CSV table of C-alpha atoms in Angstrom, one decimal:
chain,number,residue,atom,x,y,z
Z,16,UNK,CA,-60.0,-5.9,115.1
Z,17,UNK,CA,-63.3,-7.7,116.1
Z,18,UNK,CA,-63.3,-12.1,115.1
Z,19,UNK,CA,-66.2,-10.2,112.9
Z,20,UNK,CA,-64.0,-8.0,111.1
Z,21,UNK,CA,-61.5,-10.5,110.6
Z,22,UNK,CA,-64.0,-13.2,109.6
Z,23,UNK,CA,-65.2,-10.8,106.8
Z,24,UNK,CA,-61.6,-9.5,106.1
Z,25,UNK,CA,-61.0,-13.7,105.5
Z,26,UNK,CA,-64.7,-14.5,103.4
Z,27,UNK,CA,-63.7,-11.1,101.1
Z,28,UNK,CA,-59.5,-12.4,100.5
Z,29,UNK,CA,-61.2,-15.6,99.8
Z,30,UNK,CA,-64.1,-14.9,97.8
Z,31,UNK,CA,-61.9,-12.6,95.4
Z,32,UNK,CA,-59.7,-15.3,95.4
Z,33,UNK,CA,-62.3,-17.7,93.3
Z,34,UNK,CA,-63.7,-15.2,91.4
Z,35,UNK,CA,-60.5,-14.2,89.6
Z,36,UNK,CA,-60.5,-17.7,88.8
Z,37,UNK,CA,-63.7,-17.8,87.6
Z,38,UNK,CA,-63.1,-14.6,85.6
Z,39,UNK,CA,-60.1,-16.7,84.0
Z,40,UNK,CA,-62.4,-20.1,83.7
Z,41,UNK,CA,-65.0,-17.7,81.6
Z,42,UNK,CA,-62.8,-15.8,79.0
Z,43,UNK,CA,-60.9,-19.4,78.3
Z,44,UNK,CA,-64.7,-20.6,77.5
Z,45,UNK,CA,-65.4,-17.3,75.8
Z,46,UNK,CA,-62.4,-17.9,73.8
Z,47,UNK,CA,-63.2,-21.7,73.0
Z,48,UNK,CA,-67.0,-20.9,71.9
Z,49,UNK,CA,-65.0,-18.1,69.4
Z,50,UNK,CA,-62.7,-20.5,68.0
Z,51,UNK,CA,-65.1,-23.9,67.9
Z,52,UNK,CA,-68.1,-21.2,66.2
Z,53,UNK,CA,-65.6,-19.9,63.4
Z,54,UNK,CA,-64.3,-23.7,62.8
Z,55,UNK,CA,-67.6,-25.4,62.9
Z,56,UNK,CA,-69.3,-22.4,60.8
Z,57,UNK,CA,-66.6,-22.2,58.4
Z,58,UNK,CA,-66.0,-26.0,57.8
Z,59,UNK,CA,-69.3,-26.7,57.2
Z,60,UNK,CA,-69.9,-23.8,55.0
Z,61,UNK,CA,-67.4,-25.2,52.9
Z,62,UNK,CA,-68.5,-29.0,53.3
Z,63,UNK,CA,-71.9,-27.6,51.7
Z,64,UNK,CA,-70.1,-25.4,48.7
Z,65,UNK,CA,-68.3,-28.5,47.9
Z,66,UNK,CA,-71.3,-31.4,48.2
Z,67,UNK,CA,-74.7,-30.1,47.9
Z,68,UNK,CA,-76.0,-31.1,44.9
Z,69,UNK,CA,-80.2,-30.3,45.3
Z,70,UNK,CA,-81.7,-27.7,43.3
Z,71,UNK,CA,-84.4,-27.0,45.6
Z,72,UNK,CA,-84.1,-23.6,46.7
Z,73,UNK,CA,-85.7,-24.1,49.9
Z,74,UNK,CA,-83.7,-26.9,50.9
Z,75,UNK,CA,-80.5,-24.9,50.0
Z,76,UNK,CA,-81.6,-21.8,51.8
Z,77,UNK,CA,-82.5,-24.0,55.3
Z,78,UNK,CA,-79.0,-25.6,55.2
Z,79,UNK,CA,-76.9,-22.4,53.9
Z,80,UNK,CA,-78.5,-20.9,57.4
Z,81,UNK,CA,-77.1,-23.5,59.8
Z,82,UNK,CA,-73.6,-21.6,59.8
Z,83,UNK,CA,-75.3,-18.1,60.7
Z,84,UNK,CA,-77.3,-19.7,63.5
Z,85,UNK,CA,-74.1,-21.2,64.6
Z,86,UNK,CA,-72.8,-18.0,64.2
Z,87,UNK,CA,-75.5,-16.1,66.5
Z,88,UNK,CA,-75.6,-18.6,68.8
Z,89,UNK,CA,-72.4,-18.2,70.1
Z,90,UNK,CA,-72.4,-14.4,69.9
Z,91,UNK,CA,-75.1,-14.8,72.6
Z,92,UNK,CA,-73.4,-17.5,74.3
Z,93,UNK,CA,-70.1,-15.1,74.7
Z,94,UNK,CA,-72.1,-11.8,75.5
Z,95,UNK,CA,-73.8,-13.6,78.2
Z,96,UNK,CA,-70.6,-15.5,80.1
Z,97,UNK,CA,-68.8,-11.5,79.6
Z,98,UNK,CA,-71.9,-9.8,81.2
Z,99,UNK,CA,-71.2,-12.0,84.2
Z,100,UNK,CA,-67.3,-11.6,84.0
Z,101,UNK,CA,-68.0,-8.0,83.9
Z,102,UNK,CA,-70.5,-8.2,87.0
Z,103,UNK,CA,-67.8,-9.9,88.6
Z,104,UNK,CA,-65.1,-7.2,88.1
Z,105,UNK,CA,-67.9,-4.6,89.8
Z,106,UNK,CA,-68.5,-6.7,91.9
Z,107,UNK,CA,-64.3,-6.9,93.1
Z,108,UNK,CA,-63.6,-3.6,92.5
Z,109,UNK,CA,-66.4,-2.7,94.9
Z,110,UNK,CA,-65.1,-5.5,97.6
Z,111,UNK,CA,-61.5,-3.3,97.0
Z,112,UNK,CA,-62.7,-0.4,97.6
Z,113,UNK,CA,-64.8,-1.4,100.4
Z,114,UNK,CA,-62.2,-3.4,102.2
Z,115,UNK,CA,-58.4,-1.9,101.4
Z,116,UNK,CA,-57.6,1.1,102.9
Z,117,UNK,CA,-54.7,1.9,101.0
Z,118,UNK,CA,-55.7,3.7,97.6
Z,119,UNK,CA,-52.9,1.9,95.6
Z,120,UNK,CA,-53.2,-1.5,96.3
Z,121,UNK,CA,-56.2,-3.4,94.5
Z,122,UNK,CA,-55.5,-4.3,91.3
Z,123,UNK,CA,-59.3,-4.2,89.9
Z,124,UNK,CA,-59.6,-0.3,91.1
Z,125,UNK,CA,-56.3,0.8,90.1
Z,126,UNK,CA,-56.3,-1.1,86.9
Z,127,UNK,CA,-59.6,1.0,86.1
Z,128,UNK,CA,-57.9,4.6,87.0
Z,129,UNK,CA,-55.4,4.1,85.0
Z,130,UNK,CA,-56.3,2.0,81.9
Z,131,UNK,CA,-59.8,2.7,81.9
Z,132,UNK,CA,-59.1,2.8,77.5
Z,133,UNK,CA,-58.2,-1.1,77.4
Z,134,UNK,CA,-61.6,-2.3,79.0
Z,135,UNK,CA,-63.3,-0.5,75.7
Z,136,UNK,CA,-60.7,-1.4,73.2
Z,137,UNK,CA,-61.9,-5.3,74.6
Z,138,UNK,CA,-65.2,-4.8,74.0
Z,139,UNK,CA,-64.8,-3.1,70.6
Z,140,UNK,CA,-62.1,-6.2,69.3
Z,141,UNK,CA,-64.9,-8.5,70.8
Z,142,UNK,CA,-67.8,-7.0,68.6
Z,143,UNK,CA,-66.0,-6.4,65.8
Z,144,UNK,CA,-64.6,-10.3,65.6
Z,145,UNK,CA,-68.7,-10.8,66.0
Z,146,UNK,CA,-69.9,-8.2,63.1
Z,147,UNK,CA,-67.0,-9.8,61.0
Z,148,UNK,CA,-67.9,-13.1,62.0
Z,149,UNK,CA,-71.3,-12.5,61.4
Z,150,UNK,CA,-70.8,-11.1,58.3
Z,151,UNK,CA,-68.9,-13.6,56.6
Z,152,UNK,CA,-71.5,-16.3,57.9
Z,153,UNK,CA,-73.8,-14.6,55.6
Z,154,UNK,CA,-71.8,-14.2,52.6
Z,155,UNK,CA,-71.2,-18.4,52.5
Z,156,UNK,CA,-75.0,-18.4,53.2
Z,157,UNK,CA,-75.5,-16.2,50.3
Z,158,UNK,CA,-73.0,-18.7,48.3
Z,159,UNK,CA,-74.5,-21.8,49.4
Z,160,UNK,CA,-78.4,-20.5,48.9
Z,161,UNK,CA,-77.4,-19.6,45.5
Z,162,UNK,CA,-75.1,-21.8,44.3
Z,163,UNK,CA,-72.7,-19.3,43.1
Z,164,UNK,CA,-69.5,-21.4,43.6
């Protein structure tokens, strides 16, 4: 092998190296903004059920929206840091491929041949803690705008 080769051989162990931990950085924040979104959301919907005492619709409606915007803004927040995980897992499964030249070993490649169902069941858990999350959002904004409770 050329110093070339091996240089490369060196940047690619390396640069795989950081990006797992970035991958695991990213879903600890995508995790965080989950959590801190349903806690913030849901505390203050309550907060407002329990103390708003103005009858002006239009006041109620603007403050009953605050959870749902909390709400969609992390959705984006999360989609956007998982899009680049998800670049990143390409992007390492195409280094694998590209570098190993023994078909079972690299764990991004292998992992996709053979559990190639996890990677959706992810996603789907992900949307549907978002559509649920959402969701509920807009019931306590429905409760709050109208003073049901």
């Amino acid at each position: 092998m050329s110093g070339k080769e091996d240089f490369d051989r060196q940047f690619v162990k390396d640069e795989i190296a950081l990006l797992r931990e970035k991958i695991s950085e990213y879903v600890s924040i995508i995790t965080q903004t989950e959590r801190l979104c349903v806690g913030a959301s849901g505390a203050l919907a309550a907060f407002l059920l329990t103390t708003m005492e103005t009858s002006d619709f239009s006041a109620r409606l603007a403050v009953a929206s605050i959870p749902i915007f909390i709400m969609i803004l992390g959705w984006l927040r999360t989609y956007s840091i998982a899009s680049i995980v998800l670049d990143i897992v390409e992007y390492i499964e195409c280094a694998e491929n590209e570098v190993l030249s023994n078909e079972k070993i690299g764990f991004q490649r292998n992992h996709r041949q053979k559990h190639s169902n996890r990677a959706a069941a992810v996603s789907s858990s992900a949307a549907l803690f978002w559509i649920i999350s959402l969701l509920a959002s807009f019931v306590l904004f429905v409760l709050v705008a109208t003073r049901v409770l």
